[in-house]
Amino acid sequence: MSLQIKRKILAEIKNADTVIIARHKKPDGDAVGSTMGLKGILELSFPEKKIFIDREDECDYTAFLGDEGPIPSDADYEKALVIVLDCGNVERVSGSRVASGKRLIKIDHHIDMTPYGDISWVEEERSSVCEMVTEFWHTFRKELKIDKAASSCLYAGMVTDSGRFKYPGTSPQTLRLASYLLEQDIDMDLIYMNLYIDTIDVAKFEAYLISKIELTESGVAHLFISRRLRKARGLTLEEASNTVGVMDAIKGSLIWIAFIENDDGSVRARIRSRFIDVQKLAAQFGGGGHENASGATLKEQEEVNILLGRADELHAAFKAENTELF
Ligand code: AMP
C-alpha cells in the first residue's frame, strides 16, 4: 500500500520542474529536518529542478543544519508540485500559498483529521516524518541520492520527534532507517550538542520551573509560564516552550502539561503523557497531535483550568484501572 503511494509521489516529483516543500508553523526538529532533508535529496537527485522550502517562520535550535534557501515567488507556485510535510491541516502550514500550486501532496504522521492533497501518505504510527522521508529515499535509493548534509537533517528530526528513540513510536524500522543515515558519516556528536545544549539562562530557568511544578489531585504535573516571567528571564517563546520536558519523570504523573502564554495573551498548551492517549483531550480544545504528545492553543486563560480539569479526570480514570503503574 505505502509502496504504491511512494511510487506515485516519485512520479509526481519526476513530472514537476518546480517542487515547493512546506511544513507546519512554529516548526520543530521534525518539520525542519524533513523539509531540509527532502530538499537535499531532490537537489542532489534532480539538479535540473527548482526546489524550494516555503515558510513564514523558522526554528532556532535547528539553525545549525544550514540555510533553507530562498522563498518561492508567486510565479514559482504556478506550475509547482507542493509537498507539505508534518502538518495535519492546511491552516497550520507555514506559508499561506500552498493551495496555489498545481499539485499538492501531504506526507504526515499526525492523526488524519482533515485530509488534503491530491496524494496523501499518512502513517500515524511513524515516529517522525523524517523517518518517512528517509524510507522514501531508501526505497528508491537506486534513483535518489543523499549526502551527509541531508542525512544530518533527517537524523536530527528523527532524534527530536522520537525523544532520542525513546517514545513508543520508535520501531525496528525507525532504527533500521536511522542506521542508513549513520552510514552517511554524519557527525552525531555535533547534532546532539546542537540539539540539546542549553544557555545558562535556560538551565537556570528550568531549575526555577522545577521548583514551581504543581500537581492536580490525581497527579497531572503542570506549569504556567506567563509572558511576564518569560520576558523577565529574557527567553524566547521557543526557549520557554522547550521546558515541558522538566516534568517528564515525576513518579505518579503520567500526564504533564506546560502552558506558555503567547505575546497576544493566548496560551499554548503542550501536553505529554505515558500510556494515556492525550490526543483526544487536545482535540477538545481545537488542537491535535499524537497519543503521547499533543498540543492546543487556548484563546483564554480560563480554558487552562478547564483543560487541567479534564486531564485530571482522564488521569484519575487511568490510575484507577492501572494501579501498578503508579
Ligand atoms: P507541541 O507541544 O507543540 O510540540 O505539539 C505536540 C504535537 O501536537 C505536535 O505533533 C503538533 O503538531 C501537535 N499540535 C500542537 N499544537 C497543535 C494545534 N494547535 N493543532 C493541531 N495540532 C497541534
Short mmCIF file of C-alpha atoms and ligand atoms in Angstrom, two decimals:
data_model
loop_
_atom_site.label_atom_id
_atom_site.label_comp_id
_atom_site.label_asym_id
_atom_site.label_seq_id
_atom_site.Cartn_x
_atom_site.Cartn_y
_atom_site.Cartn_z
CA MET A 1 0.00 0.00 0.00
CA SER A 2 2.58 2.53 1.05
CA LEU A 3 4.91 1.37 -1.75
CA GLN A 4 2.22 2.29 -4.27
CA ILE A 5 1.80 5.75 -2.75
CA LYS A 6 5.56 6.26 -2.64
CA ARG A 7 5.77 5.33 -6.33
CA LYS A 8 3.05 7.85 -7.15
CA ILE A 9 4.89 10.55 -5.19
CA LEU A 10 8.14 9.82 -7.03
CA ALA A 11 6.30 10.01 -10.37
CA GLU A 12 4.83 13.40 -9.40
CA ILE A 13 8.28 14.67 -8.45
CA LYS A 14 9.76 13.48 -11.73
CA ASN A 15 6.96 15.26 -13.58
CA ALA A 16 7.50 18.62 -11.92
CA ASP A 17 10.02 21.31 -12.87
CA THR A 18 9.49 23.08 -9.57
CA VAL A 19 8.92 21.43 -6.20
CA ILE A 20 7.93 23.55 -3.20
CA ILE A 21 8.20 21.89 0.20
CA ALA A 22 6.33 23.24 3.22
CA ARG A 23 5.67 22.30 6.87
CA HIS A 24 3.74 23.43 9.94
CA LYS A 25 4.01 26.84 11.60
CA LYS A 26 6.30 27.12 14.63
CA PRO A 27 8.38 24.34 13.13
CA ASP A 28 10.16 21.79 15.30
CA GLY A 29 13.09 19.48 14.57
CA ASP A 30 10.99 17.05 12.52
CA ALA A 31 9.36 19.79 10.44
CA VAL A 32 12.67 21.47 9.62
CA GLY A 33 14.66 18.24 9.32
CA SER A 34 12.18 16.63 6.94
CA THR A 35 11.80 19.69 4.69
CA MET A 36 15.55 20.30 4.52
CA GLY A 37 16.31 16.60 4.16
CA LEU A 38 13.85 16.17 1.28
CA LYS A 39 15.12 19.35 -0.37
CA GLY A 40 18.68 18.00 -0.18
CA ILE A 41 17.67 14.63 -1.66
CA LEU A 42 15.76 16.25 -4.53
CA GLU A 43 18.51 18.76 -5.33
CA LEU A 44 21.12 16.01 -5.45
CA SER A 45 18.92 13.67 -7.48
CA PHE A 46 17.36 16.20 -9.88
CA PRO A 47 19.81 19.10 -10.30
CA GLU A 48 17.74 20.49 -13.19
CA LYS A 49 14.67 21.10 -11.00
CA LYS A 50 13.98 24.14 -8.84
CA ILE A 51 13.44 23.07 -5.22
CA PHE A 52 12.22 25.50 -2.55
CA ILE A 53 11.18 25.45 1.08
CA ASP A 54 8.32 27.91 1.65
CA ARG A 55 7.95 29.19 5.19
CA GLU A 56 6.93 32.16 7.28
CA ASP A 57 8.93 31.13 10.32
CA GLU A 58 11.99 29.14 11.28
CA CYS A 59 13.30 27.20 14.25
CA ASP A 60 16.20 28.47 16.39
CA TYR A 61 17.58 25.16 17.60
CA THR A 62 17.86 23.66 14.11
CA ALA A 63 19.65 26.70 12.63
CA PHE A 64 22.92 24.72 12.70
CA LEU A 65 21.51 22.48 9.94
CA GLY A 66 22.17 25.31 7.48
CA ASP A 67 20.43 27.77 5.21
CA GLU A 68 16.98 26.86 3.91
CA GLY A 69 17.35 28.83 0.70
CA PRO A 70 15.16 31.47 -0.98
CA ILE A 71 11.39 31.68 -0.54
CA PRO A 72 9.49 30.83 -3.76
CA SER A 73 7.73 33.62 -5.64
CA ASP A 74 4.06 33.53 -6.72
CA ALA A 75 5.31 32.70 -10.23
CA ASP A 76 7.23 29.70 -8.86
CA TYR A 77 3.94 28.39 -7.45
CA GLU A 78 2.11 28.47 -10.78
CA LYS A 79 3.34 25.11 -12.05
CA ALA A 80 4.76 23.76 -8.83
CA LEU A 81 4.29 20.45 -7.12
CA VAL A 82 3.77 21.33 -3.46
CA ILE A 83 4.72 18.76 -0.82
CA VAL A 84 3.58 19.51 2.72
CA LEU A 85 5.43 17.58 5.41
CA ASP A 86 4.49 17.06 9.07
CA CYS A 87 1.33 19.15 9.01
CA GLY A 88 -2.10 17.70 9.79
CA ASN A 89 -4.23 20.52 8.43
CA VAL A 90 -3.77 23.10 5.68
CA GLU A 91 -4.49 26.02 8.05
CA ARG A 92 -1.36 25.19 10.05
CA VAL A 93 1.00 25.30 7.07
CA SER A 94 3.80 27.84 7.42
CA GLY A 95 3.32 29.97 4.28
CA SER A 96 -0.18 30.65 3.12
CA ARG A 97 0.13 29.82 -0.60
CA VAL A 98 0.32 26.02 -0.59
CA ALA A 99 -3.06 25.61 -2.21
CA SER A 100 -1.95 27.72 -5.19
CA GLY A 101 0.42 25.11 -6.61
CA LYS A 102 -0.53 22.80 -9.46
CA ARG A 103 -0.48 19.59 -7.41
CA LEU A 104 -0.47 19.02 -3.66
CA ILE A 105 0.96 16.10 -1.69
CA LYS A 106 0.59 15.51 2.05
CA ILE A 107 3.17 13.41 3.90
CA ASP A 108 2.47 13.21 7.62
CA HIS A 109 2.37 11.16 10.80
CA HIS A 110 -0.37 13.02 12.67
CA ILE A 111 -3.85 11.62 13.04
CA ASP A 112 -5.53 12.36 9.72
CA MET A 113 -8.41 14.50 10.96
CA THR A 114 -8.50 16.82 7.95
CA PRO A 115 -7.21 15.03 4.86
CA TYR A 116 -5.94 17.18 1.99
CA GLY A 117 -3.89 16.89 -1.16
CA ASP A 118 -4.06 15.06 -4.50
CA ILE A 119 -1.92 12.36 -2.92
CA SER A 120 -1.75 11.68 0.78
CA TRP A 121 0.78 9.45 2.53
CA VAL A 122 -0.13 9.45 6.20
CA GLU A 123 1.07 6.85 8.69
CA GLU A 124 0.11 7.77 12.22
CA GLU A 125 2.29 5.17 13.88
CA ARG A 126 5.51 6.57 12.44
CA SER A 127 7.85 8.17 14.96
CA SER A 128 8.62 11.11 12.66
CA VAL A 129 8.13 12.40 9.14
CA CYS A 130 11.92 12.34 8.83
CA GLU A 131 11.61 8.57 9.19
CA MET A 132 9.14 8.54 6.27
CA VAL A 133 11.35 10.75 4.07
CA THR A 134 14.32 8.53 4.90
CA GLU A 135 12.29 5.48 3.90
CA PHE A 136 11.23 7.24 0.68
CA TRP A 137 14.88 7.84 -0.21
CA HIS A 138 15.90 4.31 0.77
CA THR A 139 13.08 2.68 -1.19
CA PHE A 140 14.27 4.41 -4.38
CA ARG A 141 17.95 4.55 -3.46
CA LYS A 142 18.97 3.48 -6.97
CA GLU A 143 17.42 6.68 -8.30
CA LEU A 144 17.60 9.07 -5.36
CA LYS A 145 20.82 10.42 -3.91
CA ILE A 146 21.55 11.50 -0.38
CA ASP A 147 24.58 13.10 1.25
CA LYS A 148 25.90 13.87 4.71
CA ALA A 149 24.05 17.21 4.96
CA ALA A 150 20.62 15.81 4.03
CA SER A 151 21.20 12.78 6.26
CA SER A 152 22.10 15.05 9.19
CA CYS A 153 18.82 16.97 8.77
CA LEU A 154 16.79 13.76 8.69
CA TYR A 155 18.65 12.27 11.62
CA ALA A 156 18.13 15.44 13.69
CA GLY A 157 14.37 15.26 13.05
CA MET A 158 14.22 11.55 13.88
CA VAL A 159 16.06 12.15 17.14
CA THR A 160 13.92 15.08 18.27
CA ASP A 161 10.49 13.64 17.38
CA SER A 162 11.23 10.23 18.88
CA GLY A 163 12.66 11.74 22.08
CA ARG A 164 16.08 10.31 21.22
CA PHE A 165 14.49 7.00 20.14
CA LYS A 166 12.60 6.68 23.43
CA TYR A 167 8.94 7.37 22.62
CA PRO A 168 6.57 4.49 21.82
CA GLY A 169 6.53 5.26 18.07
CA THR A 170 10.14 4.09 17.84
CA SER A 171 10.04 0.82 15.89
CA PRO A 172 12.57 -1.63 14.47
CA GLN A 173 12.12 0.18 11.15
CA THR A 174 12.90 3.55 12.83
CA LEU A 175 16.24 2.20 13.99
CA ARG A 176 16.95 0.49 10.66
CA LEU A 177 16.35 3.76 8.82
CA ALA A 178 18.45 5.71 11.35
CA SER A 179 21.27 3.24 10.67
CA TYR A 180 21.16 4.04 6.93
CA LEU A 181 21.63 7.72 7.81
CA LEU A 182 24.54 6.88 10.09
CA GLU A 183 26.19 5.16 7.14
CA GLN A 184 26.38 8.61 5.52
CA ASP A 185 29.07 9.51 8.04
CA ILE A 186 27.02 12.09 9.91
CA ASP A 187 28.51 13.78 12.96
CA MET A 188 26.25 12.59 15.79
CA ASP A 189 28.19 14.41 18.47
CA LEU A 190 27.71 17.71 16.67
CA ILE A 191 23.99 17.03 16.12
CA TYR A 192 23.32 16.09 19.75
CA MET A 193 25.36 19.02 21.01
CA ASN A 194 23.39 21.49 18.91
CA LEU A 195 20.02 19.97 19.75
CA TYR A 196 20.41 19.58 23.47
CA ILE A 197 22.78 22.25 24.65
CA ASP A 198 21.19 25.00 26.79
CA THR A 199 22.24 28.54 27.58
CA ILE A 200 22.95 29.16 31.24
CA ASP A 201 19.77 31.28 31.38
CA VAL A 202 17.64 28.37 30.16
CA ALA A 203 19.34 25.95 32.55
CA LYS A 204 18.63 28.27 35.50
CA PHE A 205 15.07 28.85 34.28
CA GLU A 206 14.49 25.09 34.22
CA ALA A 207 15.77 24.79 37.77
CA TYR A 208 13.36 27.55 38.79
CA LEU A 209 10.48 25.88 36.94
CA ILE A 210 11.11 22.54 38.63
CA SER A 211 10.51 24.26 41.94
CA LYS A 212 7.18 25.57 40.60
CA ILE A 213 5.69 22.31 39.26
CA GLU A 214 2.21 21.68 40.60
CA LEU A 215 0.14 18.51 40.61
CA THR A 216 -3.60 18.10 40.20
CA GLU A 217 -5.42 15.83 42.63
CA SER A 218 -4.73 12.71 40.60
CA GLY A 219 -1.14 13.76 39.80
CA VAL A 220 -1.15 15.64 36.45
CA ALA A 221 2.01 17.78 36.56
CA HIS A 222 1.66 21.29 35.20
CA LEU A 223 3.38 24.61 34.84
CA PHE A 224 2.20 28.01 33.68
CA ILE A 225 4.79 30.29 32.09
CA SER A 226 3.44 33.82 31.85
CA ARG A 227 4.59 36.42 29.33
CA ARG A 228 5.96 38.46 32.21
CA LEU A 229 8.07 35.64 33.59
CA ARG A 230 9.41 34.71 30.16
CA LYS A 231 10.35 38.31 29.41
CA ALA A 232 11.86 38.89 32.84
CA ARG A 233 14.14 35.92 32.15
CA GLY A 234 14.95 37.19 28.65
CA LEU A 235 13.79 33.97 26.97
CA THR A 236 12.26 33.45 23.55
CA LEU A 237 8.89 31.75 23.26
CA GLU A 238 10.65 28.71 21.88
CA GLU A 239 13.09 28.52 24.77
CA ALA A 240 10.25 28.82 27.26
CA SER A 241 8.19 26.22 25.39
CA ASN A 242 11.01 23.71 25.30
CA THR A 243 10.97 23.38 29.07
CA VAL A 244 7.99 20.98 29.01
CA GLY A 245 10.49 18.15 29.47
CA VAL A 246 11.30 19.19 33.05
CA MET A 247 8.13 17.37 34.14
CA ASP A 248 8.70 14.13 32.24
CA ALA A 249 9.91 11.85 35.01
CA ILE A 250 7.79 12.50 38.08
CA LYS A 251 6.56 9.40 39.86
CA GLY A 252 2.78 9.14 39.81
CA SER A 253 2.44 11.62 36.97
CA LEU A 254 1.64 10.08 33.60
CA ILE A 255 0.33 13.31 32.07
CA TRP A 256 2.24 16.58 32.22
CA ILE A 257 1.33 19.90 30.64
CA ALA A 258 3.21 23.16 30.11
CA PHE A 259 1.08 26.25 29.50
CA ILE A 260 3.01 29.01 27.78
CA GLU A 261 1.41 32.43 27.41
CA ASN A 262 1.93 33.85 23.91
CA ASP A 263 2.53 37.54 23.23
CA ASP A 264 -1.12 38.03 22.23
CA GLY A 265 -2.41 36.58 25.51
CA SER A 266 -3.44 33.21 24.07
CA VAL A 267 -1.91 30.18 25.76
CA ARG A 268 -0.05 27.34 24.11
CA ALA A 269 -0.67 24.04 25.86
CA ARG A 270 1.99 21.37 25.39
CA ILE A 271 0.55 18.08 26.59
CA ARG A 272 2.71 15.00 27.13
CA SER A 273 1.94 11.55 28.52
CA ARG A 274 2.95 7.97 29.02
CA PHE A 275 0.42 5.16 28.30
CA ILE A 276 -2.54 7.59 28.24
CA ASP A 277 -3.89 8.92 24.93
CA VAL A 278 -3.96 12.73 25.17
CA GLN A 279 -4.73 13.45 21.53
CA LYS A 280 -8.49 13.48 22.11
CA LEU A 281 -8.01 15.81 25.06
CA ALA A 282 -6.14 18.28 22.83
CA ALA A 283 -8.81 17.90 20.14
CA GLN A 284 -11.47 19.08 22.60
CA PHE A 285 -9.63 22.42 22.59
CA GLY A 286 -9.16 22.64 18.83
CA GLY A 287 -5.70 21.09 18.95
CA GLY A 288 -4.27 17.75 17.98
CA GLY A 289 -1.10 15.76 17.70
CA HIS A 290 -0.25 12.25 18.81
CA GLU A 291 -1.26 9.80 21.50
CA ASN A 292 1.53 10.85 23.86
CA ALA A 293 2.42 14.33 22.58
CA SER A 294 -0.30 16.78 21.69
CA GLY A 295 -0.89 20.49 21.78
CA ALA A 296 -3.54 23.16 21.54
CA THR A 297 -3.75 26.93 21.58
CA LEU A 298 -6.16 28.24 24.19
CA LYS A 299 -7.75 31.59 23.40
CA GLU A 300 -8.41 32.49 27.02
CA GLN A 301 -6.73 31.75 30.31
CA GLU A 302 -9.97 30.30 31.75
CA GLU A 303 -9.52 27.39 29.37
CA VAL A 304 -6.34 26.43 31.23
CA ASN A 305 -8.32 25.28 34.25
CA ILE A 306 -10.92 23.54 32.10
CA LEU A 307 -8.20 21.62 30.27
CA LEU A 308 -6.48 20.75 33.55
CA GLY A 309 -9.77 19.51 34.99
CA ARG A 310 -10.34 17.21 32.02
CA ALA A 311 -6.73 16.00 32.09
CA ASP A 312 -7.15 15.21 35.77
CA GLU A 313 -10.32 13.18 35.11
CA LEU A 314 -8.56 11.23 32.35
CA HIS A 315 -5.53 10.62 34.57
CA ALA A 316 -7.67 9.59 37.56
CA ALA A 317 -9.66 7.10 35.47
CA PHE A 318 -6.47 5.55 34.10
CA LYS A 319 -4.94 5.44 37.56
CA ALA A 320 -7.95 3.61 38.99
CA GLU A 321 -7.51 0.83 36.44
CA ASN A 322 -3.72 0.68 36.38
CA THR A 323 -2.60 0.99 39.96
CA GLU A 324 0.60 -0.96 39.28
CA LEU A 325 1.94 1.92 37.16
CA PHE A 326 1.75 4.47 39.98
P1 AMP B 1 3.90 20.63 20.64
O1 AMP B 1 3.54 20.56 22.05
O2 AMP B 1 3.68 21.97 20.04
O3 AMP B 1 5.25 20.05 20.38
O4 AMP B 1 2.90 19.70 19.85
C1 AMP B 1 2.84 18.31 20.04
C2 AMP B 1 2.11 17.71 18.85
O5 AMP B 1 0.80 18.26 18.78
C3 AMP B 1 2.78 18.04 17.54
O6 AMP B 1 2.68 16.90 16.74
C4 AMP B 1 1.96 19.16 16.98
O7 AMP B 1 1.94 19.11 15.60
C5 AMP B 1 0.59 18.92 17.57
N1 AMP B 1 -0.08 20.20 17.83
C6 AMP B 1 0.35 21.18 18.67
N2 AMP B 1 -0.50 22.24 18.67
C7 AMP B 1 -1.49 21.93 17.81
C8 AMP B 1 -2.66 22.61 17.35
N3 AMP B 1 -3.00 23.81 17.81
N4 AMP B 1 -3.45 21.97 16.45
C9 AMP B 1 -3.13 20.75 16.00
N5 AMP B 1 -2.04 20.04 16.39
C10 AMP B 1 -1.23 20.62 17.28
#
